[in-house]
Tab-separated table of C-alpha atoms in Angstrom:
chain	number	residue	atom	x	y	z
M	1432	MET	CA	-58.406	-3.446	36.080
M	1433	ILE	CA	-55.888	-0.598	35.901
M	1434	TYR	CA	-53.400	-0.120	33.062
M	1435	TRP	CA	-50.110	1.701	32.848
M	1436	ILE	CA	-48.876	2.701	29.396
M	1437	ASP	CA	-45.337	3.905	28.760
M	1438	VAL	CA	-44.503	5.817	25.577
M	1439	VAL	CA	-40.742	5.576	25.101
M	1440	ASP	CA	-38.654	7.733	22.759
M	1441	ALA	CA	-35.809	6.422	20.582
M	1442	VAL	CA	-33.061	7.553	22.970
M	1443	ALA	CA	-34.504	5.714	25.969
M	1444	ALA	CA	-35.683	2.656	23.987
M	1445	PRO	CA	-32.557	0.429	24.114
M	1446	SER	CA	-32.117	0.546	27.896
M	1447	TYR	CA	-35.874	0.350	28.475
M	1448	ALA	CA	-36.172	-2.779	26.293
M	1449	ASP	CA	-33.171	-4.417	27.970
M	1450	ARG	CA	-34.738	-4.054	31.431
M	1451	TRP	CA	-38.389	-4.495	30.477
M	1452	GLN	CA	-38.849	-8.204	31.251
M	1453	ASP	CA	-37.007	-8.144	34.588
M	1454	HIS	CA	-39.077	-5.168	35.713
M	1455	ALA	CA	-42.308	-6.818	34.586
M	1456	LEU	CA	-41.488	-9.875	36.696
M	1457	ALA	CA	-40.751	-7.618	39.671
M	1458	LEU	CA	-44.076	-5.825	39.150
M	1459	ARG	CA	-45.834	-9.181	39.276
M	1460	GLU	CA	-44.658	-9.527	42.865
M	1461	ARG	CA	-44.987	-5.912	44.004
M	1462	CYS	CA	-48.107	-4.629	42.242
M	1463	SER	CA	-50.219	-7.646	41.135
M	1464	LEU	CA	-49.279	-7.372	37.465
M	1465	ARG	CA	-51.695	-9.389	35.311
M	1466	SER	CA	-50.076	-8.963	31.896
M	1467	ALA	CA	-47.490	-6.891	30.063
M	1468	GLU	CA	-46.913	-6.203	26.378
M	1469	LEU	CA	-44.057	-4.399	24.650
M	1470	PHE	CA	-44.508	-2.999	21.140
M	1471	LYS	CA	-41.820	-1.686	18.794
M	1472	VAL	CA	-42.495	0.802	16.010
M	1473	THR	CA	-41.743	-0.719	12.601
M	1474	GLU	CA	-43.456	1.851	10.385
M	1475	PRO	CA	-44.346	5.386	11.456
M	1476	ILE	CA	-47.590	6.673	9.949
M	1477	ARG	CA	-47.942	10.238	11.207
M	1478	ASP	CA	-46.038	12.426	13.684
M	1479	VAL	CA	-44.538	9.464	15.560
M	1480	ASN	CA	-42.415	10.633	18.493
M	1481	TYR	CA	-41.754	7.254	20.138
M	1482	ALA	CA	-39.947	3.971	19.443
M	1483	LEU	CA	-41.631	1.683	21.986
M	1484	LEU	CA	-44.962	1.487	23.757
M	1485	SER	CA	-45.574	-0.777	26.745
M	1486	VAL	CA	-48.947	-1.779	28.204
M	1487	HIS	CA	-49.069	-3.154	31.770
M	1488	ALA	CA	-52.362	-4.485	33.181
M	1489	PHE	CA	-52.877	-4.747	36.944
M	1490	ASP	CA	-55.480	-6.546	39.025
M	1491	GLY	CA	-57.825	-4.400	41.064
M	1492	THR	CA	-59.310	-0.981	40.586
M	1493	ASP	CA	-56.327	1.065	41.693
M	1494	VAL	CA	-52.572	0.851	41.832
M	1495	ASP	CA	-49.983	2.919	43.653
M	1496	GLU	CA	-48.749	5.317	40.985
M	1497	ALA	CA	-45.627	6.238	42.954
M	1498	ALA	CA	-44.713	2.557	43.282
M	1499	LEU	CA	-45.204	2.084	39.559
M	1500	ARG	CA	-43.080	5.050	38.623
M	1501	GLY	CA	-40.302	3.704	40.806
M	1502	ALA	CA	-40.581	0.128	39.568
M	1503	LEU	CA	-40.917	0.539	35.817
M	1504	PRO	CA	-37.728	0.748	33.741
M	1505	ARG	CA	-36.886	4.410	33.284
M	1506	ASP	CA	-33.789	6.536	33.182
M	1507	ALA	CA	-34.487	10.239	32.760
M	1508	SER	CA	-30.929	10.909	31.618
M	1509	ALA	CA	-31.323	8.442	28.750
M	1510	GLY	CA	-34.373	9.978	27.095
M	1511	VAL	CA	-38.088	10.562	27.455
M	1512	ILE	CA	-40.506	8.000	28.912
M	1513	GLN	CA	-44.060	9.281	29.271
M	1514	GLY	CA	-46.080	7.104	31.675
M	1515	THR	CA	-49.877	7.241	31.835
M	1516	LYS	CA	-52.284	5.510	34.205
M	1517	CYS	CA	-55.350	4.336	32.227
M	1518	ARG	CA	-58.605	2.452	32.266
M	1519	LEU	CA	-59.886	0.321	29.403
M	1520	GLY	CA	-62.650	2.275	27.674
M	1521	VAL	CA	-63.591	-0.134	24.874
M	1522	MET	CA	-62.509	-3.594	23.756
M	1523	LEU	CA	-63.565	-5.012	20.397
M	1524	SER	CA	-63.342	-8.791	20.200
M	1525	GLU	CA	-61.275	-11.067	22.412
M	1526	LEU	CA	-57.501	-10.714	22.389
M	1527	SER	CA	-55.799	-13.054	19.925
M	1528	ARG	CA	-52.570	-14.920	20.432
M	1529	ALA	CA	-49.807	-13.054	18.612
M	1530	LEU	CA	-48.343	-14.745	15.551
M	1531	PRO	CA	-45.112	-13.650	13.800
M	1532	ASP	CA	-46.889	-11.919	10.899
M	1533	HIS	CA	-49.358	-10.011	13.067
M	1534	ALA	CA	-49.165	-6.213	13.178
M	1535	TRP	CA	-50.489	-3.681	15.667
M	1536	LEU	CA	-51.759	-0.210	15.016
M	1537	ILE	CA	-50.612	1.848	17.983
M	1538	ASN	CA	-52.044	5.356	18.259
M	1539	PRO	CA	-51.486	7.632	21.269
M	1540	PHE	CA	-53.999	10.488	21.031
M	1541	GLU	CA	-52.493	13.748	22.294
M	1542	VAL	CA	-55.854	15.323	23.102
M	1543	SER	CA	-57.290	17.375	25.942
M	1544	GLU	CA	-60.003	16.209	28.318
M	1545	ALA	CA	-62.454	18.523	26.507
M	1546	GLN	CA	-61.672	16.893	23.145
M	1547	ILE	CA	-62.027	13.305	24.356
M	1548	PRO	CA	-65.819	12.900	23.836
M	1549	ASP	CA	-65.540	14.015	20.206
M	1550	VAL	CA	-62.484	11.813	19.592
M	1551	ILE	CA	-64.248	8.786	21.113
M	1552	GLU	CA	-67.231	9.440	18.851
M	1553	MET	CA	-64.865	9.668	15.845
M	1554	TRP	CA	-63.126	6.444	16.892
M	1555	ASP	CA	-66.489	4.756	17.397
M	1556	ARG	CA	-67.492	5.526	13.814
M	1557	ALA	CA	-64.135	4.452	12.379
M	1558	LYS	CA	-64.043	1.212	14.357
M	1559	ASP	CA	-67.067	-0.175	12.538
M	1560	HIS	CA	-65.237	0.244	9.235
M	1561	MET	CA	-62.063	-1.325	10.624
M	1562	ALA	CA	-63.738	-4.232	12.421
M	1563	ALA	CA	-65.581	-5.243	9.240
M	1564	HIS	CA	-62.387	-5.308	7.198
M	1565	PRO	CA	-60.568	-8.617	6.492
M	1566	GLY	CA	-57.555	-9.048	8.733
M	1567	PHE	CA	-58.880	-7.137	11.734
M	1568	LEU	CA	-58.466	-9.150	14.961
M	1569	ASN	CA	-59.187	-6.849	17.917
M	1570	ALA	CA	-58.874	-3.331	19.278
M	1571	ARG	CA	-58.587	-1.712	22.685
M	1572	LEU	CA	-59.147	1.955	23.478
M	1573	PHE	CA	-57.567	3.091	26.744
M	1574	ARG	CA	-58.472	6.357	28.483
M	1575	ALA	CA	-56.101	8.240	30.774
M	1576	ALA	CA	-57.151	8.378	34.418
M	1577	SER	CA	-55.916	11.949	34.798
M	1578	PRO	CA	-57.487	14.837	32.861
M	1579	SER	CA	-54.054	16.472	32.640
M	1580	ALA	CA	-52.311	13.506	30.971
M	1581	THR	CA	-50.382	14.275	27.787
M	1582	TYR	CA	-52.068	11.367	26.022
M	1583	GLY	CA	-55.788	11.259	26.752
M	1584	LEU	CA	-56.463	8.093	24.743
M	1585	PHE	CA	-54.518	5.145	23.320
M	1586	ASN	CA	-55.697	2.859	20.537
M	1587	VAL	CA	-54.038	-0.574	20.361
M	1588	SER	CA	-55.438	-2.759	17.587
M	1589	GLN	CA	-54.210	-6.092	16.278
M	1590	TRP	CA	-54.231	-7.078	12.604
M	1591	ARG	CA	-53.381	-10.284	10.777
M	1592	SER	CA	-50.752	-8.338	8.824
M	1593	ALA	CA	-49.577	-4.791	8.176
M	1594	GLU	CA	-50.873	-5.109	4.618
M	1595	ASP	CA	-54.375	-5.951	5.865
M	1596	PHE	CA	-54.364	-2.765	7.936
M	1597	LYS	CA	-53.053	-0.652	5.044
M	1598	GLU	CA	-55.701	-2.099	2.758
M	1599	SER	CA	-58.398	-0.889	5.152
M	1600	LEU	CA	-56.976	2.637	4.865
M	1601	ARG	CA	-57.143	2.523	1.067
M	1602	ASP	CA	-60.879	1.912	1.199
M	1603	ALA	CA	-62.744	5.047	0.049
M	1604	ALA	CA	-65.132	4.601	2.977
M	1605	TYR	CA	-62.268	5.497	5.327
M	1606	ASP	CA	-61.620	8.901	3.712
M	1607	ARG	CA	-64.194	10.678	5.907
M	1608	HIS	CA	-62.596	9.322	9.089
M	1609	ARG	CA	-59.112	10.261	7.882
M	1610	GLN	CA	-60.196	13.833	7.160
M	1611	ARG	CA	-61.706	14.222	10.606
M	1612	SER	CA	-58.675	12.735	12.356
M	1613	MET	CA	-56.409	15.411	10.854
M	1614	THR	CA	-57.915	17.976	13.242
M	1615	TYR	CA	-56.345	16.157	16.211
M	1616	ARG	CA	-52.773	15.513	17.273
M	1617	LEU	CA	-52.459	11.763	16.778
M	1618	HIS	CA	-49.307	9.622	16.631
M	1619	PRO	CA	-50.192	6.399	14.741
M	1620	SER	CA	-47.644	3.738	13.842
M	1621	ILE	CA	-47.513	0.114	12.777
M	1622	CYS	CA	-45.769	-2.001	15.412
M	1623	THR	CA	-44.682	-5.511	16.205
M	1624	GLN	CA	-45.203	-7.061	19.619
M	1625	THR	CA	-41.715	-7.940	20.838
M	1626	HIS	CA	-42.683	-9.310	24.278
M	1627	CYS	CA	-45.844	-10.495	25.995
M	1628	LEU	CA	-46.170	-11.838	29.538
M	1629	SER	CA	-49.393	-13.097	31.070
M	1630	PHE	CA	-50.011	-14.288	34.610
M	1631	GLY	CA	-52.965	-16.203	36.020
M	1632	ARG	CA	-55.016	-14.933	38.935
C-alpha cells in the first residue's frame, strides 16, 4: 500500500479542509483510494508549522505522483501544502475506531535520509514506553519514499485522550527519549481527527 501525506499550513488550511472530502471521493475513482484521514492541530507541542495533516492510503504498490498532486486539494497562492509519498514502516496494534474524546499525536520528522536509521532506533525505544502506558491505542510510522523529502518520517499515534498522552510524557522513564529527540527537528502536536473515510476493496 502507498500513502500520501499532506502537511498543510494555517493559511491554506481553510480552503484545503473545505475541499478535502470531495477530493477524497474523486481520488477513490481515479487512484484506488482505500482510506483518508484528516487531522487538525488542537495543541502544538514543539515547533509546529502546520494546522492540518492528511493521510491518504492507496491500494497497490505504486501510485502516479503527478496524478495525486493534481487531484489533491491545493492552492499554492493560499499557503503552503507539503505533500509526501510514503510507505508504512511500522504499525503498532490494529487501528481503533475514533471516538470523540480520542487524541492523536502527530509528529512529522524533518530529518535527512542519513538520520533516519538513528531516528527509527530512537522511536523504536520510545514506542515500548508509550505502548505500555494506559490510554495508548495504536501508532503508525510512515517513511518517505524519496530520500530528498522534507519530512523523512511521520508518526501518527492514537490515544484514548490527550491527558493520557500527556501523562505518558510526565513519566520519568520518558526523560531519556525526550533528551535524545531534542537533537532532531521534530514537529509534534496533539490533534483531533476531523474526517475519516474508508472504502472496501
